[in-house]
XYZ file of C-alpha atoms in Angstrom:
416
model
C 179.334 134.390 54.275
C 182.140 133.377 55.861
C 185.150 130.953 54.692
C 184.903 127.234 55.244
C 185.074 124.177 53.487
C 182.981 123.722 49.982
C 181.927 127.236 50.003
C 181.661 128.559 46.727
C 180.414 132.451 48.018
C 183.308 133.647 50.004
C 183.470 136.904 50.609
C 180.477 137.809 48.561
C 176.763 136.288 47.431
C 178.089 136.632 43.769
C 178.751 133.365 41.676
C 182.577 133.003 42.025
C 184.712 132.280 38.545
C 185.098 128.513 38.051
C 188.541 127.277 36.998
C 189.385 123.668 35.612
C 192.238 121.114 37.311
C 193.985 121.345 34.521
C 194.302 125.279 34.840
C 194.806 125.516 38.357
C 197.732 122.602 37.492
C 199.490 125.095 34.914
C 199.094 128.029 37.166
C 201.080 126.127 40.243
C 203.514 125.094 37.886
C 204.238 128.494 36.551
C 204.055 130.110 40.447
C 206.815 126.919 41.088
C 208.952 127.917 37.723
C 208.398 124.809 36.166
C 206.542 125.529 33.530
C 209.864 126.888 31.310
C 213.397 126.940 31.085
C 215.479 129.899 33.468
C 211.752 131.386 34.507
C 213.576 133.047 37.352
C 216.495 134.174 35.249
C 220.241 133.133 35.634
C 222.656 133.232 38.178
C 222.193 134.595 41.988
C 219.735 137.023 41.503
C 217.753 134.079 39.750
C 218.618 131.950 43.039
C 217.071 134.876 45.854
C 213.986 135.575 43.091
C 213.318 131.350 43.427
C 213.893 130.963 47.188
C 211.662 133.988 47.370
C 208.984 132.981 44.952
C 209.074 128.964 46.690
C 208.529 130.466 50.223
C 211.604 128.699 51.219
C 213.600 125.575 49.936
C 214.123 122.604 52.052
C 217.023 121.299 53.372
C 217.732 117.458 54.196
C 220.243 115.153 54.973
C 220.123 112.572 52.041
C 222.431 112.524 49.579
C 221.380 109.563 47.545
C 221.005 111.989 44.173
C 222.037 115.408 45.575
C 220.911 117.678 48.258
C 217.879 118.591 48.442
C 217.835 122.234 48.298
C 220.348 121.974 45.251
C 218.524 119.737 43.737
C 215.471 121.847 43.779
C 217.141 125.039 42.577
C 219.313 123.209 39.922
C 215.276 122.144 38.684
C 214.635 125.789 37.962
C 217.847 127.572 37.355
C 220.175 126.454 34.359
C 223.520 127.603 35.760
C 222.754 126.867 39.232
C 225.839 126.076 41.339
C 226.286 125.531 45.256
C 228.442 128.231 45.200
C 225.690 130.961 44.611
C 223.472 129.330 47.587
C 226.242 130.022 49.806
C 227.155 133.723 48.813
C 223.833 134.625 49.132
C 224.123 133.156 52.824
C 227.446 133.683 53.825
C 228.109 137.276 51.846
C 225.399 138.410 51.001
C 223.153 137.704 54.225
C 220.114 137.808 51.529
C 218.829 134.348 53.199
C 219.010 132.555 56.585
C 218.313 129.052 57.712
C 215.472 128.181 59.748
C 212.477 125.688 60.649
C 209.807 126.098 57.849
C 207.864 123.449 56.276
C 211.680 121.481 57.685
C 214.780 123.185 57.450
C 215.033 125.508 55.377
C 216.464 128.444 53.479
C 214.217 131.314 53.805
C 214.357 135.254 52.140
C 216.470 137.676 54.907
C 213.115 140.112 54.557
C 210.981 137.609 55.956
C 212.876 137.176 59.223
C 210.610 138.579 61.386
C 207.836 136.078 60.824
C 209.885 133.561 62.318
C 210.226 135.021 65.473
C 207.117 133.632 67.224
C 208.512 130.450 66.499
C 211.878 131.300 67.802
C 209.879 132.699 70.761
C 207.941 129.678 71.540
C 210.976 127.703 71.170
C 213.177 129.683 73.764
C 210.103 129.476 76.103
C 208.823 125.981 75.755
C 211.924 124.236 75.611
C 214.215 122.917 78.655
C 217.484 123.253 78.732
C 221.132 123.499 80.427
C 221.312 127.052 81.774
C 224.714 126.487 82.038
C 226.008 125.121 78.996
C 224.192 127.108 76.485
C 225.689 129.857 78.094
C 229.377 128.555 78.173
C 228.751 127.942 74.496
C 227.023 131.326 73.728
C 230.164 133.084 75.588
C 232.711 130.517 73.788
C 231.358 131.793 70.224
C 230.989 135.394 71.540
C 234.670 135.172 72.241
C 236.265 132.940 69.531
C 233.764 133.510 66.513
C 232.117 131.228 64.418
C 232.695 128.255 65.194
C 231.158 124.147 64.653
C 229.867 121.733 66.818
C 232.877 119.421 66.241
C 234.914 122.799 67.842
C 233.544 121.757 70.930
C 234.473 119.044 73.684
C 233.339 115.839 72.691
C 231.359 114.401 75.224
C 228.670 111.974 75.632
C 225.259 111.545 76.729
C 224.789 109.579 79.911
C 221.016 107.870 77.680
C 221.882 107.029 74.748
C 218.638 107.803 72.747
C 219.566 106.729 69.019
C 219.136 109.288 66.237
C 219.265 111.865 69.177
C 222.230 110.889 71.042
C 224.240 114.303 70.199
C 226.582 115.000 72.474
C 225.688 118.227 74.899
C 227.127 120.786 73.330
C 225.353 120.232 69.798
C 221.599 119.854 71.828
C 222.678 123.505 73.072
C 223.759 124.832 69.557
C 220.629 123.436 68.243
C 218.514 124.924 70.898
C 219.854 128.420 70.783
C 219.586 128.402 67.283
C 215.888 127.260 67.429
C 215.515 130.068 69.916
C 217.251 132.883 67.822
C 220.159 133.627 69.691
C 222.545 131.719 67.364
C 221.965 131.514 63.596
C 223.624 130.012 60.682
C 227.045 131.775 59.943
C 227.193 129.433 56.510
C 227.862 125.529 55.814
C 231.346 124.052 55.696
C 230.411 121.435 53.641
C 226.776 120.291 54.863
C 228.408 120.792 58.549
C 226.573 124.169 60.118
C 228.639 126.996 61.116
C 227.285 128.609 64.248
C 227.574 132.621 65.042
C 225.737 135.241 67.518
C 222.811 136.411 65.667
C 223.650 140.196 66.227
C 226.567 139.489 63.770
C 224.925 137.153 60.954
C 221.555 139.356 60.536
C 222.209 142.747 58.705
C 221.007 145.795 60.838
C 218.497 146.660 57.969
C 216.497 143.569 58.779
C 212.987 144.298 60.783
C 212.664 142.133 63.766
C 209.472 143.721 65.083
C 207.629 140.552 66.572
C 204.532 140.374 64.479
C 200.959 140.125 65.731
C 198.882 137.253 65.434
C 197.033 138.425 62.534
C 200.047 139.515 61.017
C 201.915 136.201 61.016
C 198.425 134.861 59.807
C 198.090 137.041 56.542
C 202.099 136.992 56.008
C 201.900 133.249 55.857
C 198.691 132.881 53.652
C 200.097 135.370 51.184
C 203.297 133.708 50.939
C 201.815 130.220 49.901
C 199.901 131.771 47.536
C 202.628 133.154 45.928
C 204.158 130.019 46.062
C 201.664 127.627 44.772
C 199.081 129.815 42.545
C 195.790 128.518 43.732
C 194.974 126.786 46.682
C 192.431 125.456 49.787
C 192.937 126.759 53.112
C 193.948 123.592 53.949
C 196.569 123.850 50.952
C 197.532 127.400 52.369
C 198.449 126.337 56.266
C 200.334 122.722 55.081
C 203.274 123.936 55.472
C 202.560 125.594 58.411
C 201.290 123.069 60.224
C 204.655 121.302 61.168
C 205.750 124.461 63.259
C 203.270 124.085 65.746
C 204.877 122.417 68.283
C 207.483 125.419 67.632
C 204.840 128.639 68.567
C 203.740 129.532 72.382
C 199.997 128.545 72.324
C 198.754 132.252 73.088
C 200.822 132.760 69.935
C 198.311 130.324 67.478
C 197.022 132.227 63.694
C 193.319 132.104 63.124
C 194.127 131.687 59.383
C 189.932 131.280 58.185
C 189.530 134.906 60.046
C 192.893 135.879 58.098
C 191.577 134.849 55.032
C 188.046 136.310 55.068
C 189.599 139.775 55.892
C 191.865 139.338 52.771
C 189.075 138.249 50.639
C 187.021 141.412 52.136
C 190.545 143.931 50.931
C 190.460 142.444 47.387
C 193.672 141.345 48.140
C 192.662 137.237 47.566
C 190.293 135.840 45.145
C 187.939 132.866 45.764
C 187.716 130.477 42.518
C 185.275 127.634 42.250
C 187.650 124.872 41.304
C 185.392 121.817 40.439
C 182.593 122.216 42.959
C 185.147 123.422 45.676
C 186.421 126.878 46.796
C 189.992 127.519 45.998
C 191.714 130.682 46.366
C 194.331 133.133 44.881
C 195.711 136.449 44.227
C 194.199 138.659 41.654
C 195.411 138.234 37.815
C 195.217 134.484 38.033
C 193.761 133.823 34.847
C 196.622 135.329 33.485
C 198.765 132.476 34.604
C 196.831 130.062 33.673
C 197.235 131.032 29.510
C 201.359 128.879 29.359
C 202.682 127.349 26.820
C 203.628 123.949 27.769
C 207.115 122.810 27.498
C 207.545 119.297 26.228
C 210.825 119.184 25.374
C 212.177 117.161 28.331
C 211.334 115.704 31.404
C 212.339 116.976 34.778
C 213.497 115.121 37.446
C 211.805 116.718 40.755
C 213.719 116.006 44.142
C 210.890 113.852 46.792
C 211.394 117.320 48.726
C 210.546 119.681 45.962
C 207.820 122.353 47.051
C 205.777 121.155 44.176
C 205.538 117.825 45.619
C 205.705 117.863 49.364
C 201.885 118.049 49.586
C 200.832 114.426 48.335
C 196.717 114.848 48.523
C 197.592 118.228 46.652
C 199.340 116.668 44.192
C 197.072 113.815 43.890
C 193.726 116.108 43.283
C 195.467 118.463 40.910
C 197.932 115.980 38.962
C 196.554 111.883 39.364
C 199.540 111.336 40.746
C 199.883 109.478 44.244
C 203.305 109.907 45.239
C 205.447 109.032 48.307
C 209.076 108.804 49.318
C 210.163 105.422 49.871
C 213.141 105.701 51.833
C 211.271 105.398 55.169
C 208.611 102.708 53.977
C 210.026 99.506 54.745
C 211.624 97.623 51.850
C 209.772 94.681 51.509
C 206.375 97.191 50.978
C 208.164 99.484 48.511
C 206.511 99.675 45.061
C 208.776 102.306 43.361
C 212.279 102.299 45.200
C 214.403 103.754 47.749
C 214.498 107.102 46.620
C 212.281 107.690 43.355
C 211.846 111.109 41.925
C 208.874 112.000 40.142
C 209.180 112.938 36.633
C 207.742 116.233 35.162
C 206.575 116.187 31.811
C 204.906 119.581 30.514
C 202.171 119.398 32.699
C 201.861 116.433 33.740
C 203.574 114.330 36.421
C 204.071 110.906 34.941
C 206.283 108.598 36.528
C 209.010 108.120 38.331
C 212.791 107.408 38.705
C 215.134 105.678 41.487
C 218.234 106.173 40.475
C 221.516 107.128 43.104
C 224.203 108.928 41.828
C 227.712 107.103 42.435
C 230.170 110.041 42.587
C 233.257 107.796 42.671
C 232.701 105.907 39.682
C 230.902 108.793 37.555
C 227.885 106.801 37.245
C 224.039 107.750 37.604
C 222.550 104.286 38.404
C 218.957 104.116 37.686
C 217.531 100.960 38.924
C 214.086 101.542 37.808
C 212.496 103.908 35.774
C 209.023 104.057 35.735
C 206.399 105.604 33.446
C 202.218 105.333 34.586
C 200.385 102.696 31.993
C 197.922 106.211 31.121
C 200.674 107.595 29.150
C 201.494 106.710 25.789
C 205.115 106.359 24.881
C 205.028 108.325 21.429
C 208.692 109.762 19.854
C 208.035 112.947 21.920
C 208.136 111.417 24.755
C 210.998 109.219 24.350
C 212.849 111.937 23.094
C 211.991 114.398 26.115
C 212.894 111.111 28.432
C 216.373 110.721 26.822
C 217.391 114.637 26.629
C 215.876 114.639 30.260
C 218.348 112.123 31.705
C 220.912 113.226 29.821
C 220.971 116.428 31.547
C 220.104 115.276 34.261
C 223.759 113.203 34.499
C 225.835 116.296 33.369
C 224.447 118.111 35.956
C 225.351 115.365 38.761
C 228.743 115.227 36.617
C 228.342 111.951 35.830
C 229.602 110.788 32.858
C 228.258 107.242 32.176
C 224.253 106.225 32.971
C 223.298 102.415 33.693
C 220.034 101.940 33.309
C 218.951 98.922 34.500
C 214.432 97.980 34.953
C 212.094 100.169 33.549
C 208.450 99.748 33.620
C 206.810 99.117 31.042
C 209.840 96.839 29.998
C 209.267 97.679 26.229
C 210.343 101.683 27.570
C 213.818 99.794 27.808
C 214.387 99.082 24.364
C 212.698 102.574 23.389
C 215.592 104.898 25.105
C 218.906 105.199 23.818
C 220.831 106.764 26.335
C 224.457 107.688 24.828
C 227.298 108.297 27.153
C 227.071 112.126 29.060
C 229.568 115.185 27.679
């Protein structure tokens, strides 16, 4: 019988094993090393075995807390510094930049499934002949180099969040394309070289087949996240569409099916639904819980990014704020939820003000189903404690919480 949704034969007329919520939950958690301190290890080998493990880890703009992609490695490494993420990319060449899910830092060895997407992009997209080759021959010649080290020069339409100036639309497009990629960061600013000298020599970049790119991609989100739909699997693969050459589009239910057929995926009735993952499962599902703090998850943490996901397997219905307008917020400008063992219960909006060493948090939430016993204001407290020496900021101002009783609960005593 063939996949689809709410089949619970995949694969086979045999009964498939049945699995609860709650032990799919505490499998994704342990596939997303949440689930215990350092489950990756320490240092950079811990960073390349999380990047690896995640799929990628996304990188954005807003710096209200931290960045994104440090925030979610500093989640799941203890000694986690910037300074690791960019060996690995600038020394190392053990990960590269690229469209994912978003931007994104990806594993080196998985290179080659992004070339369909840089394919499609080269193909699909117009632009200036000309001036992506005066900038290809300017860092050919000169090195590395920024978008600031070009000309300044405007566009003749402004177009707001777009209006880049012409040399940074060409950087950006032969990037997308492949022919550029990301030497390393100079501070969040990219740093722009000819791909022949940023991607070691050991790297395959045989373009895959269609079926390839299919399997590659459902195997990697299971690896990622444990158990999952198909419509789970694809979610993150969805947003690169509009990347990929249409003759270049996965059939990922005719992926799956031949998967299932190797042995190489399982199908697992999860509440009434088929649900699928790799063989030993069950295995991960047998964790100890941690509840001896709470984790702060960034709003772009791979565990999150998903919100039906998160709201069938955790309760929990969350969204970023930041681009809901403020007047319809319920939560904050930039709330993060907050991990507690296995459960995701509540949230935090907090900003981190670098110059005065304070973490502001102007509201900290906790949902009315949880009961706020000593373990739990003791997991809080330790939680956001660390949380501020790892932001190194030494004083925390805590300012609503909801319930307002969870106020008088916390003592929160100055950080270091």
């Amino acid at each position: 019988m063939p996949v689809g949704p709410g089949n619970c034969y995949a694969a086979t007329m045999k009964p498939i094993p049945t699995c609860s919520v709650p032990a799919a939950r505490r499998a994704v958690l342990r596939h997303q090393g949440l689930l215990k301190g350092a489950h990756f290890g320490r240092g950079k080998p811990a960073v390349l075995r999380a990047i690896d493990a995640l799929g990628y880890v996304q990188i954005d703009t807003i710096s209200v807390v931290d960045r994104a992609h440090h925030h979610i490695l500093k989640t799941r490494i203890p000694n986690y510094t910037p300074e690791l993420l960019t060996q690995l990319q600038a020394v190392d060449r053990q990960v590269f930049e690229y469209w994912s899910h978003a931007a994104a830092y990806l594993p080196i060895d998985d290179y080659r499934y992004y070339l369909p997407m840089m394919h499609g992009f080269g193909v699909q997209r117009r632009h200036d002949q000309r001036l992506t080759k005066g900038v290809l021959d300017r860092i050919a010649a000169e090195g590395p180099l920024q978008s600031k080290d070009f000309e300044q020069q405007k566009d003749r339409q402004s177009n707001g969040w777009w209006d880049w100036k012409p040399a940074k639309h060409a950087l950006e497009y032969l990037f997308l394309s492949g022919q550029l990629m990301i030497h390393e960061r100079v501070g969040f600013a990219k740093v722009y070289d000819l791909t022949e000298r940023v991607l070691p020599a050991v790297i395959d970049t045989r373009m895959p087949s269609v079926t390839e790119w299919a399997r590659f991609s459902l195997l990697k989100s299971l690896k990622a996240m444990g158990i999952g739909t198909l419509a789970d699997l694809t979610y993150a693969r969805a947003t690169v569409r509009r990347f990929t050459a249409p003759e270049f589009v996965p059939d990922y239910a005719a992926a799956l099916q031949q998967l299932l057929d190797e042995g190489q995926v399982c199908a697992v009735d999860v509440e009434g639904e088929t649900w699928y993952t790799l063989p030993g499962f069950f295995e991960s599902t047998r964790t100890r819980l941690n509840h001896t703090q709470v984790q702060f998850l960034s709003p772009f943490d791979n565990l999150v990014i998903n919100r039906k996901r998160i709201l069938r397997l955790f309760n929990f219905d969350y969204q970023l704020e930041c681009y809901v307008p403020a007047a319809k917020r319920r939560y904050g400008y930039f709330c993060l939820p907050l991990l507690w063992g296995d459960q995701l219960m509540g949230r935090m909006d907090c900003k981190a003000e670098r110059k005065t060493g304070v973490l502001r948090i102007r509201h900290l939430q906790i949902d009315s189903q949880h009961v706020h016993t000593a373990a739990l204001i003791s997991a809080l407290e330790l939680g956001i404690q660390r949380f501020a020496e790892g932001l190194q900021c030494t004083r925390i101002e805590l300012e609503t919480t909801t319930p307002a009783r969870l106020r008088r609960a916390l003592t929160l005593k100055p950080v270091g």
